[in-house]
Coordinates of C-alpha atoms in Angstrom, one line a residue:
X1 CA 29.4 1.6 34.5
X2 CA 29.7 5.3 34.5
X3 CA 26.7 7.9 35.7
X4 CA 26.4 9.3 32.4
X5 CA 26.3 5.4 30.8
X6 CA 23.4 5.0 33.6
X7 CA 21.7 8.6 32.8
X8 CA 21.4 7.4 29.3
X9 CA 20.5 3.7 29.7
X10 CA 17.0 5.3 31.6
X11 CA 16.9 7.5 28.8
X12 CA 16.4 4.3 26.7
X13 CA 14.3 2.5 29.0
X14 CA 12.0 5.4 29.6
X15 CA 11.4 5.9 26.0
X16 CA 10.6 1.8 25.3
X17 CA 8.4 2.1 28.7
X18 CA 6.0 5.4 27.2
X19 CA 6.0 3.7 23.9
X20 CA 4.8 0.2 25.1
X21 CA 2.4 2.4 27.2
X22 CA 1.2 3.9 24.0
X23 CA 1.9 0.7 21.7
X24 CA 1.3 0.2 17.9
X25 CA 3.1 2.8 16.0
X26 CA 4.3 4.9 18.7
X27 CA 6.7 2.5 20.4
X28 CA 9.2 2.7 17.5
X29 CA 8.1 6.5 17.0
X30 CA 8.5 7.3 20.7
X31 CA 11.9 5.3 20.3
X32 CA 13.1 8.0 17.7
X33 CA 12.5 11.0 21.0
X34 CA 15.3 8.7 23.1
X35 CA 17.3 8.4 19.7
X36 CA 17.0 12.9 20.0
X37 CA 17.9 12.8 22.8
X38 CA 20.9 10.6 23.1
X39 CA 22.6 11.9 19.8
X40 CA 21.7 15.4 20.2
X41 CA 21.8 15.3 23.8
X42 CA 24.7 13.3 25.0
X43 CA 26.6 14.0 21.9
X44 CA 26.4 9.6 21.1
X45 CA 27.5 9.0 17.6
X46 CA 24.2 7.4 15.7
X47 CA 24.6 3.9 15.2
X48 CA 23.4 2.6 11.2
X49 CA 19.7 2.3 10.7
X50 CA 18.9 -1.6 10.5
X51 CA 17.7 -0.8 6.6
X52 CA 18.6 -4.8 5.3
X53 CA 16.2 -6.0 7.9
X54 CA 13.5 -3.4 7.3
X55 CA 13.5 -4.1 3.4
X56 CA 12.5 -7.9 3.7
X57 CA 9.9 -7.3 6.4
X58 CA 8.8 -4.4 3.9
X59 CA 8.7 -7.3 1.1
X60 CA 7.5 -10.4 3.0
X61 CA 4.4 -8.2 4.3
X62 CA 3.2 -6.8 1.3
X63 CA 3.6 -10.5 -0.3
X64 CA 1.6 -11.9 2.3
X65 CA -0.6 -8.8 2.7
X66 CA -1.3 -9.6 -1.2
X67 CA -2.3 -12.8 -0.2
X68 CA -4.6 -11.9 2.4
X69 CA -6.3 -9.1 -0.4
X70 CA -7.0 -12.2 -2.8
X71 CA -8.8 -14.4 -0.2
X72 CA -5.9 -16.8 0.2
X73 CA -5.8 -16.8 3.8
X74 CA -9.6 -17.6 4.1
X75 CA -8.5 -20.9 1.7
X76 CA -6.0 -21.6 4.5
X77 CA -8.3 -20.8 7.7
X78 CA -10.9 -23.1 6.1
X79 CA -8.3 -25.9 5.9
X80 CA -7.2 -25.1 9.4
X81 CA -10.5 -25.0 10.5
X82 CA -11.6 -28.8 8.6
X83 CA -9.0 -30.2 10.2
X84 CA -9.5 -29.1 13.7
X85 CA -13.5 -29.9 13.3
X86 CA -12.3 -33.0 12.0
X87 CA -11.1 -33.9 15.8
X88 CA -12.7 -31.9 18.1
X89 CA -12.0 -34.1 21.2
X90 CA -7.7 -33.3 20.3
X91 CA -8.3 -29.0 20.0
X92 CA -6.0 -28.6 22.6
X93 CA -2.9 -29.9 20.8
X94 CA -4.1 -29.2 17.4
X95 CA -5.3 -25.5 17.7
X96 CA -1.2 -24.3 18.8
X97 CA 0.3 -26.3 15.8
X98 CA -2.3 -25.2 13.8
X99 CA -1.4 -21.6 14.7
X100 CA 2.2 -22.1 14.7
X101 CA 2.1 -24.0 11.1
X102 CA 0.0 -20.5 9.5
X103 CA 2.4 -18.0 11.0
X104 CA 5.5 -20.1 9.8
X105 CA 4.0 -19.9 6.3
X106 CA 3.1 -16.3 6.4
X107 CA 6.1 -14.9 8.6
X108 CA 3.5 -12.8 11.1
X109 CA 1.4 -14.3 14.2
X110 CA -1.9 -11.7 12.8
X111 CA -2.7 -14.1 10.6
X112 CA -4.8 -16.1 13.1
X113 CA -6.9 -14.1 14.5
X114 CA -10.2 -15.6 12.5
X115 CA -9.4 -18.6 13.5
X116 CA -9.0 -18.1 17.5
X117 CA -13.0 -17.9 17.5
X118 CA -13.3 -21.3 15.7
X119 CA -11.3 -22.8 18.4
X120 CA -13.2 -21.4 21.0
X121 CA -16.4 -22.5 18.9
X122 CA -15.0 -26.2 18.8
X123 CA -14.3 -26.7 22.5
X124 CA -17.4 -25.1 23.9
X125 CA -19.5 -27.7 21.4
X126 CA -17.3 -30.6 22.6
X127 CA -17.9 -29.2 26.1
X128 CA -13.8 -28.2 26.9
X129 CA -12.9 -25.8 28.6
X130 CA -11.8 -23.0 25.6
X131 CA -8.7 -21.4 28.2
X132 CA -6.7 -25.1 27.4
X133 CA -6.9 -24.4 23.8
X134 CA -7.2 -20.9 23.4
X135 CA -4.0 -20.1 26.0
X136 CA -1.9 -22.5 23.9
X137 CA -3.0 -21.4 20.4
X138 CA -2.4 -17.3 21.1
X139 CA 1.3 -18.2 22.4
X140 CA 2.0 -21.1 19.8
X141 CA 1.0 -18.2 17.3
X142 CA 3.6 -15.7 18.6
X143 CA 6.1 -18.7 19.0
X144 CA 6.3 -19.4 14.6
X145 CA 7.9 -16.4 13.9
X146 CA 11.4 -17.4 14.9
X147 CA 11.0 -20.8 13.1
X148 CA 9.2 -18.7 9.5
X149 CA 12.1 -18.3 6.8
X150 CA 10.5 -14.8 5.7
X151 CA 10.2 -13.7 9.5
X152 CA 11.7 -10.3 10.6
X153 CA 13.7 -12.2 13.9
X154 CA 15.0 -14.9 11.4
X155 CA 16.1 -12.9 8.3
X156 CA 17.5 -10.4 10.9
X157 CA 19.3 -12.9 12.8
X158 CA 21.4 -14.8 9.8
X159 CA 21.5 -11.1 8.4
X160 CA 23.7 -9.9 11.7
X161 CA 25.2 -13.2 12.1
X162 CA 26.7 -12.9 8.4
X163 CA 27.9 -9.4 9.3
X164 CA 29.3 -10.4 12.4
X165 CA 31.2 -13.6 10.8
X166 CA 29.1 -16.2 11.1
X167 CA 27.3 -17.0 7.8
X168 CA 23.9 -19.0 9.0
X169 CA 21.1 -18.9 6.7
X170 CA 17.4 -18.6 6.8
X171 CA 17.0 -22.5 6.9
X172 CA 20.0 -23.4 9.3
X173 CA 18.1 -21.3 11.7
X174 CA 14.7 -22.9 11.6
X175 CA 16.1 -26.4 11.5
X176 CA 17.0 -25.4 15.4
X177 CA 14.1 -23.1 16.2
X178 CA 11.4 -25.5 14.8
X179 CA 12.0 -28.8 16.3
X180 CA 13.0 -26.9 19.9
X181 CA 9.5 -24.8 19.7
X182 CA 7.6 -28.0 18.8
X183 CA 9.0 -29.5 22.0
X184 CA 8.5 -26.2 23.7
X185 CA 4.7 -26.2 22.5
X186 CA 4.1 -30.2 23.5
X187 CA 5.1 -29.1 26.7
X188 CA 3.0 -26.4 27.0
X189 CA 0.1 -28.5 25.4
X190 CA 0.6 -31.4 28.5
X191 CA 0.5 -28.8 31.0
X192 CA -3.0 -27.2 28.9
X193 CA -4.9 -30.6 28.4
X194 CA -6.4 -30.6 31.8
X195 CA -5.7 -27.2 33.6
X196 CA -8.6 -25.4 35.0
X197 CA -11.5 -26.9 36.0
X198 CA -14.0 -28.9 33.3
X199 CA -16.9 -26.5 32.2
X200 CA -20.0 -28.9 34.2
X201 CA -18.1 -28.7 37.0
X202 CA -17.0 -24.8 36.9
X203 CA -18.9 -22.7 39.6
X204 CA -18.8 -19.5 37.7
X205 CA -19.4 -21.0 34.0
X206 CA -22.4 -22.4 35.4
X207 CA -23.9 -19.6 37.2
X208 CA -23.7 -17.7 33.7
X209 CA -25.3 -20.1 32.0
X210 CA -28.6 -19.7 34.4
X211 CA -28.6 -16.1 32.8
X212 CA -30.8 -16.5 29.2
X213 CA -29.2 -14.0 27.8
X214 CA -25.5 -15.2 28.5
X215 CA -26.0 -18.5 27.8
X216 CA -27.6 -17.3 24.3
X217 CA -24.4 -15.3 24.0
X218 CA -22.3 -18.3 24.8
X219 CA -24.3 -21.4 22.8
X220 CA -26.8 -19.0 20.5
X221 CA -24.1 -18.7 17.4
X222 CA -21.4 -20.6 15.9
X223 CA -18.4 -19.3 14.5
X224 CA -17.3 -20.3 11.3
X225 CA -15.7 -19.9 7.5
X226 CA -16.8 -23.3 6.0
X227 CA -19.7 -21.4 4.4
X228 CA -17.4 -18.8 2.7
X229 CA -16.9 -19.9 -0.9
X230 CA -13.3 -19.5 -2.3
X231 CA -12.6 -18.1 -5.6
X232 CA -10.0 -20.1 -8.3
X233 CA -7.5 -17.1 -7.7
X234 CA -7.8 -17.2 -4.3
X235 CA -6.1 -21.1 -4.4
X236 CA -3.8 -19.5 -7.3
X237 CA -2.5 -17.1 -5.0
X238 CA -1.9 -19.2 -2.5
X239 CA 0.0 -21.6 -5.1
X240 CA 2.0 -18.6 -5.8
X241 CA 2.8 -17.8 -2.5
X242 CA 3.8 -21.3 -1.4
X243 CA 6.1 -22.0 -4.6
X244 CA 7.8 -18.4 -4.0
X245 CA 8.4 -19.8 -0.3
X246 CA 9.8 -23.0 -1.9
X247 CA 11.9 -21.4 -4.1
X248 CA 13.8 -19.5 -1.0
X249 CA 14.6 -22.9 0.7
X250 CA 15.6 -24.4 -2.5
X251 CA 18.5 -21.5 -2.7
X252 CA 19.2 -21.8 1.0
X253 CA 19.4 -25.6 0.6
X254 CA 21.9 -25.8 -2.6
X255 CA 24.2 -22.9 -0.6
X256 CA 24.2 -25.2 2.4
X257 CA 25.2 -28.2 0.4
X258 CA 27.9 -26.1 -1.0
X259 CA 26.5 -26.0 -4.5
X260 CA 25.9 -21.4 -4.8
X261 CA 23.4 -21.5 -7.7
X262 CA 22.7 -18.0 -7.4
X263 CA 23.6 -15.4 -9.9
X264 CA 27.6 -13.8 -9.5
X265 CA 29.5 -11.5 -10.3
X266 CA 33.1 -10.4 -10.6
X267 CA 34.4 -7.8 -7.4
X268 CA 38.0 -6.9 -7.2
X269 CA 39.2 -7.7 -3.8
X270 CA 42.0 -6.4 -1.9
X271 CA 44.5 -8.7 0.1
X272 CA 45.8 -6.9 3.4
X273 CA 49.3 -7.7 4.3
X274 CA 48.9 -8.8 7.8
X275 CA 46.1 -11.8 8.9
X276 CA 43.9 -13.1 6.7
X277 CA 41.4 -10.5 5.4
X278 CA 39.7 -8.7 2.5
X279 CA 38.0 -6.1 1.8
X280 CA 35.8 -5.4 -1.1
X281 CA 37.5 -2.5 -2.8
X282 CA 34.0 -1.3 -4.6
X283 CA 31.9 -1.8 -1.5
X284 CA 33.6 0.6 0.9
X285 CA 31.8 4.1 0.5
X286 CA 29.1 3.9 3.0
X287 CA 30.8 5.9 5.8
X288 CA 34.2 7.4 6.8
X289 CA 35.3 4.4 8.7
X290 CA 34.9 2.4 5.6
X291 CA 36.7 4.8 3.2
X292 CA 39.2 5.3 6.2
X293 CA 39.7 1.4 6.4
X294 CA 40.1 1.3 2.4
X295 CA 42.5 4.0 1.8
X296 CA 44.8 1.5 4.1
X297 CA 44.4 -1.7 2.2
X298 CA 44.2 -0.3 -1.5
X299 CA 47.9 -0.6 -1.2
X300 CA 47.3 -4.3 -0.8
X301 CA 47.3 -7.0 -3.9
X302 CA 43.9 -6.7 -5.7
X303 CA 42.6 -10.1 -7.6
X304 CA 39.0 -10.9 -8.9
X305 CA 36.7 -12.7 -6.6
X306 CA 32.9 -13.6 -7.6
X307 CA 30.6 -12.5 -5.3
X308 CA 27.4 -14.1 -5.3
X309 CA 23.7 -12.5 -4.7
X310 CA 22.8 -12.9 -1.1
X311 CA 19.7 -14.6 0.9
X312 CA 18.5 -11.6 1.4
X313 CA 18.6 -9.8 -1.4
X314 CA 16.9 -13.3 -2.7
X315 CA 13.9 -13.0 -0.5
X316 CA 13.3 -9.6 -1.1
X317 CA 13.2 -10.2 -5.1
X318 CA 11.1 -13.7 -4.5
X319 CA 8.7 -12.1 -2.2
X320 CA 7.9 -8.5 -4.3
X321 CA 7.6 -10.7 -7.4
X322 CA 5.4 -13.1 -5.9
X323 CA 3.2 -10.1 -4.8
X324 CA 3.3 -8.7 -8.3
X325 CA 1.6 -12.2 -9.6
X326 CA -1.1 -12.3 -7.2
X327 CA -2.3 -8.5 -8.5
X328 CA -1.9 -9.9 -12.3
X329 CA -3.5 -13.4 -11.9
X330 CA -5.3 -13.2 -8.7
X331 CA -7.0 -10.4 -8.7
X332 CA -5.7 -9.3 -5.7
X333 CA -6.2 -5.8 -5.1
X334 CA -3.7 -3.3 -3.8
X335 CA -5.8 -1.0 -1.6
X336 CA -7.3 -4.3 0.3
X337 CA -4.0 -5.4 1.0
X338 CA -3.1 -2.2 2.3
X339 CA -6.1 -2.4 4.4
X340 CA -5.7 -5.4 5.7
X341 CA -4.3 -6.4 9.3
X342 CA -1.7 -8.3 8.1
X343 CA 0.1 -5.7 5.9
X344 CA -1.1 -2.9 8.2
X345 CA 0.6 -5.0 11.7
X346 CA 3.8 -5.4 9.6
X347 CA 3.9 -1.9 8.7
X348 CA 3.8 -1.6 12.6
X349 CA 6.8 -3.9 13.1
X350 CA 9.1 -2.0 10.5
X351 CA 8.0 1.2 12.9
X352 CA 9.0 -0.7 16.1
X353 CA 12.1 -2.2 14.7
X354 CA 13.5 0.9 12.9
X355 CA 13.1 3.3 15.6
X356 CA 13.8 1.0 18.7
X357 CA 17.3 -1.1 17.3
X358 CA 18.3 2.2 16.0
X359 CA 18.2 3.6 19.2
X360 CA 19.3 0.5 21.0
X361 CA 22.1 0.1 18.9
X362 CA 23.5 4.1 19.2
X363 CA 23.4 3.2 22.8
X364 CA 25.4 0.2 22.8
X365 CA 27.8 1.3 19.5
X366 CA 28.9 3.7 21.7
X367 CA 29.6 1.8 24.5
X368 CA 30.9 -1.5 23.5
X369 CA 34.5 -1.3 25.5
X370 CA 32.7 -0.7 28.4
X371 CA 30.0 -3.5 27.5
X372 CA 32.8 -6.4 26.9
X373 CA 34.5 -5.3 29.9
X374 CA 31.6 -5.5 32.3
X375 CA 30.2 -8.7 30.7
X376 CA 32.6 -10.7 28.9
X377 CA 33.5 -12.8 32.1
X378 CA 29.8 -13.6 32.7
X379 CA 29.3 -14.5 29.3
X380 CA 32.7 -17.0 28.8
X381 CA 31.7 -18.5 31.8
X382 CA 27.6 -18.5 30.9
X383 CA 27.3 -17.7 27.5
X384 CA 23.9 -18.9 27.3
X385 CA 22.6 -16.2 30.0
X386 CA 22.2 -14.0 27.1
X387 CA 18.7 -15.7 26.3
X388 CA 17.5 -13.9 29.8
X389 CA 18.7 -10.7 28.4
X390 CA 17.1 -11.5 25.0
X391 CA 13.1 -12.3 27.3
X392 CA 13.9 -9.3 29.5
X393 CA 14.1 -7.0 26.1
X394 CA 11.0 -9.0 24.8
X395 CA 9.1 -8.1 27.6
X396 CA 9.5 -4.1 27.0
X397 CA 9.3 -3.8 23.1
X398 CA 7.1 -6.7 21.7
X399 CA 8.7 -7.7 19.3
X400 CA 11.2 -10.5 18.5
X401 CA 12.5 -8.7 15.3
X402 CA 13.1 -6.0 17.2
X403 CA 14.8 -7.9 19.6
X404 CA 16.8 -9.0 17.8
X405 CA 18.5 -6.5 15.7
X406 CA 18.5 -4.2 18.9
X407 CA 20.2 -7.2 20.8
X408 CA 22.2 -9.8 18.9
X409 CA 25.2 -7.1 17.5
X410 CA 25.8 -6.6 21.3
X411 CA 26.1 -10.3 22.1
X412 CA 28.3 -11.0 19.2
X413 CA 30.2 -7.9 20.4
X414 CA 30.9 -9.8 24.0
X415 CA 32.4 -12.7 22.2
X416 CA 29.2 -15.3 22.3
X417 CA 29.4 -17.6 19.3
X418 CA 26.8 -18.0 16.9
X419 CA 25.5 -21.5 17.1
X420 CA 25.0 -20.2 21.1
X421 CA 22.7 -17.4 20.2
X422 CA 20.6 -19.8 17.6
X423 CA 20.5 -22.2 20.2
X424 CA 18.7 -19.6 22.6
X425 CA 16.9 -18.2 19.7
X426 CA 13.6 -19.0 21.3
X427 CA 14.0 -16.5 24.5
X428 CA 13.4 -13.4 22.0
X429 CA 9.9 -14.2 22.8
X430 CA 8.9 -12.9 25.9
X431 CA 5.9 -10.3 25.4
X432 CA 3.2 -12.7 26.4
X433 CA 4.2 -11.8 30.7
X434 CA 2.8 -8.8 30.3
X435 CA -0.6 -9.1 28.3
X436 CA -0.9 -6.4 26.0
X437 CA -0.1 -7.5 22.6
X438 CA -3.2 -7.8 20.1
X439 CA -3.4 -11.7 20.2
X440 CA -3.5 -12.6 23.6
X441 CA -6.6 -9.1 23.8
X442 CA -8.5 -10.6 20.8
X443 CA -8.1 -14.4 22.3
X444 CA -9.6 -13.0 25.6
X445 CA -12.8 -11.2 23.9
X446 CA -13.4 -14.1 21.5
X447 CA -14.0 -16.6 24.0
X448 CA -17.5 -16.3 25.1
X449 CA -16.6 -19.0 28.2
X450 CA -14.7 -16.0 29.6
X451 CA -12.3 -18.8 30.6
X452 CA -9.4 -16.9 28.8
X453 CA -8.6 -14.5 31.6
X454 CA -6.1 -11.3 31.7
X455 CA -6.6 -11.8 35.9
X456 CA -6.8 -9.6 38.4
X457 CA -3.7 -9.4 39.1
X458 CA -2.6 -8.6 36.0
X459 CA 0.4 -11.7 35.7
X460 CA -2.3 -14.6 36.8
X461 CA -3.4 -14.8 33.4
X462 CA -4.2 -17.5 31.2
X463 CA -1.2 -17.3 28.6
X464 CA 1.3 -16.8 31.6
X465 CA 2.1 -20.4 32.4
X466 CA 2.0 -21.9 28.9
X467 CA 4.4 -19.3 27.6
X468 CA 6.9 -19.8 30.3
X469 CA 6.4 -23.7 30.1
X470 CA 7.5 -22.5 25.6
X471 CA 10.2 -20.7 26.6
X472 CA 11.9 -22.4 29.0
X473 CA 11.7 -25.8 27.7
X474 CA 12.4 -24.6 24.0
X475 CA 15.6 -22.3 24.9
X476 CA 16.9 -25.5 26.8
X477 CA 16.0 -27.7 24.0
X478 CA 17.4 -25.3 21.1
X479 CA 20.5 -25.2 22.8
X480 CA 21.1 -28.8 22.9
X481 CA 20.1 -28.8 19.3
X482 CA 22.2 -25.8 17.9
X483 CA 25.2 -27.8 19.9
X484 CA 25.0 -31.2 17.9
X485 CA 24.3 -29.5 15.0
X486 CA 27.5 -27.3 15.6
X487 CA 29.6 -30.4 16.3
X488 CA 28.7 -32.3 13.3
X489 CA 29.2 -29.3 11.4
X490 CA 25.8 -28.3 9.9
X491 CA 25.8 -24.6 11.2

């Protein structure tokens, strides 16, 4: 590695280090200075936007930011919230998969956020400590978005993987990702059920309690959304949204059966004359290199192939459509949704994702000879050391989208085969070591135990443990997975 390749790796650091500092917005904004700087700067050639990506996040939120407008989601906290008052003695393993279930649904972890105060509700009635649920729950909540078909890290991931030779789609990916992060999360939830000690016999609980005024805070009110009374279209729009998320793993499912039943059409194609390869003759006008590559092959012999529409072009018309019906026959209402955290935190993400991979991926574009050379005996004797890269990333930019699109074009570029990087799929999440993201802040202030700690220390806090206990044991676990899968041939 060269001084200037070192100058203007901290160039890229720096600027994800002030943006985290600043968060929301300005970590992709701030990204956008080190993007300045290393194009205009150092002279790097900028690598390609990530614009696929960004349009289904764009699509996915405002579908589910629609729902959130028509009351949906409080139809969906309520039956969350019946089900965990149901068994209040089992909160500790049902609040995580309750979590994890919404934000698989919905494709974002903000969706939970009324329903961390009803767990903490629940256990401080059945007399648990609320850090056992409420640690779990925050980090099971971050953990559905790589196993949610409309997810930025999962429609990124088989969108780069296509591009990169290895066509995955959207439900190949979460049939390793969801059974590895449900082990990961069991885990986690064994190491939960009994840490910390039990409120009766907790020193500092106790002396808070003596205080009237604290113990009012703690047992005086009761959160809850049972008494909210849900509209007809609030159910229809949840209807809506379920059949349009239905309808996308019906496609995916048919494609991976072999059976394409999505509209095609005719593309001439042209045959190069040395290995096997083709290049779409109409499809080549997005840059130089492209009409540089197709001035060489038009030579070639041309035939008709059909190309058919792809996942993602699938999910972006399923999910904009499904918004439409919820303003027609839901009643939901635009400026609500645009209100709302759940469009407004996605907004965010397509922020954070297009200024950080763009940078990112100028960086590494530009370097990749140097890259392969430098890594590519690590990686063909330890391919699966990429997930540490992958949690190390997490840790700076919060977010697994992001992650991904800034990280997995690199690690296909060292030669790592795809079902490797699904199998370690989990390791993009890695922003709970460091607690800043909204989730694990809003867990803290809603528990009134104040067992839900940030620490002292800053690392000794209460999601800490149970996210490393996730990640470890659900990489591990997802690489097993992706590797029978592989062998028997399903991805």
């Amino acid at each position: 590695m060269t001084l200037l390749m070192v100058i203007e790796l901290l160039v890229v650091l720096l600027a994800l280090w002030v943006g985290a500092r600043y968060g929301s917005l300005a970590l992709g904004a701030i990204s956008g200075i080190g993007l300045a700087i290393l194009v205009f700067g150092f002279q790097l050639e900028p690598s390609t936007p990530p614009t696929d990506v960004i349009y289904i996040i764009i699509a996915a939120v405002t579908c589910a930011g629609m729902l959130q407008a028509s009351g949906g989601m409080d139809w969906m906290i309520q039956v969350a919230e019946r089900l965990l008052r149901k068994h209040p003695d089992r909160i500790t393993l049902l609040a995580p998969f309750t979590t994890f279930v919404l934000t698989i649904l919905v494709g974002t972890g903000h969706v939970v956020y009324t329903l961390m105060p009803i767990i903490c509700d629940i256990a401080l009635k059945k007399g648990i400590r609320p850090e056992r649920p409420c640690g779990i729950a925050s980090i099971a909540s971050q953990i559905g978005i790589t196993c949610s078909p409309i997810a930025a890290a999962v429609v990124a991931f088989a969108t780069i993987s296509a591009e990169n030779g290895y066509n995955v789609s959207n439900l190949q990916v979460i049939l390793v990702t969801i059974p590895a992060c449900v082990i990961g999360i069991l885990a986690a939830v064994a190491y939960s059920w009994n840490r910390g000690l039990d409120l009766d016999k907790d020193p500092k609980f106790q002396a808070r309690l003596k205080d009237p005024v604290q113990y009012n805070y703690i047992y005086g009110s009761s959160a809850t959304t049972l008494d909210k009374e849900i509209a007809p279209e609030s159910k229809r729009a949840v209807y809506i949204f379920l059949a349009a998320l239905a309808l996308i793993v019906v496609f995916s499912v048919f494609t991976m059966a072999g059976h394409n039943i999505l509209p095609a059409w005719n593309e001439v194609a042209v045959v190069k004359g040395g290995p096997a390869e083709i290049t779409l003759a109409n499809g080549v006008t997005e840059s130089a290199k492209q009409l540089a590559k197709a001035s060489v092959v038009l030579a070639g012999v041309t035939e008709t192939v059909p190309k058919h529409l792809t996942m993602n072009l699938v999910i972006q018309i399923v999910m904009i459509s499904a918004a439409a019906l919820m303003i027609i026959f839901c009643k939901a209402k635009p400026k609500k949704a645009i209100a709302g955290a759940v469009w407004q935190s996605g907004m965010v993400a397509v922020v954070a994702i297009y200024g950080i991979a763009w940078m990112a991926n100028t960086y590494f574009d530009n370097y990749k000879p140097e890259m392969q050379a430098m890594l590519t005996d690590l990686v063909k004797a330890y391919p699966w050391a990429m997930a540490f890269a992958f949690f190390m990333v997490s840790v700076l930019i919060n977010s697994q989208g992001a992650v991904v699109v800034s990280m997995l074009p690199l690690a296909y570029s060292l030669g790592i085969d795809g079902w490797i990087l699904l199998g370690i799929m989990p390791s993009v999440y890695g922003y709970f070591f460091i607690p800043n993201y909204p989730s694990d802040i809003a867990t803290v202030n809603f528990d009134r135990s104040g067992t839900t700690v940030i620490g002292k220390y800053l690392l000794n806090h209460s999601f800490m443990i149970p996210g490393m206990i996730h990640v470890v044991i659900a990489t591990i676990c997802g690489y097993g997975i992706a590797f029978f899968f592989h062998s028997i041939g399903w991805i």
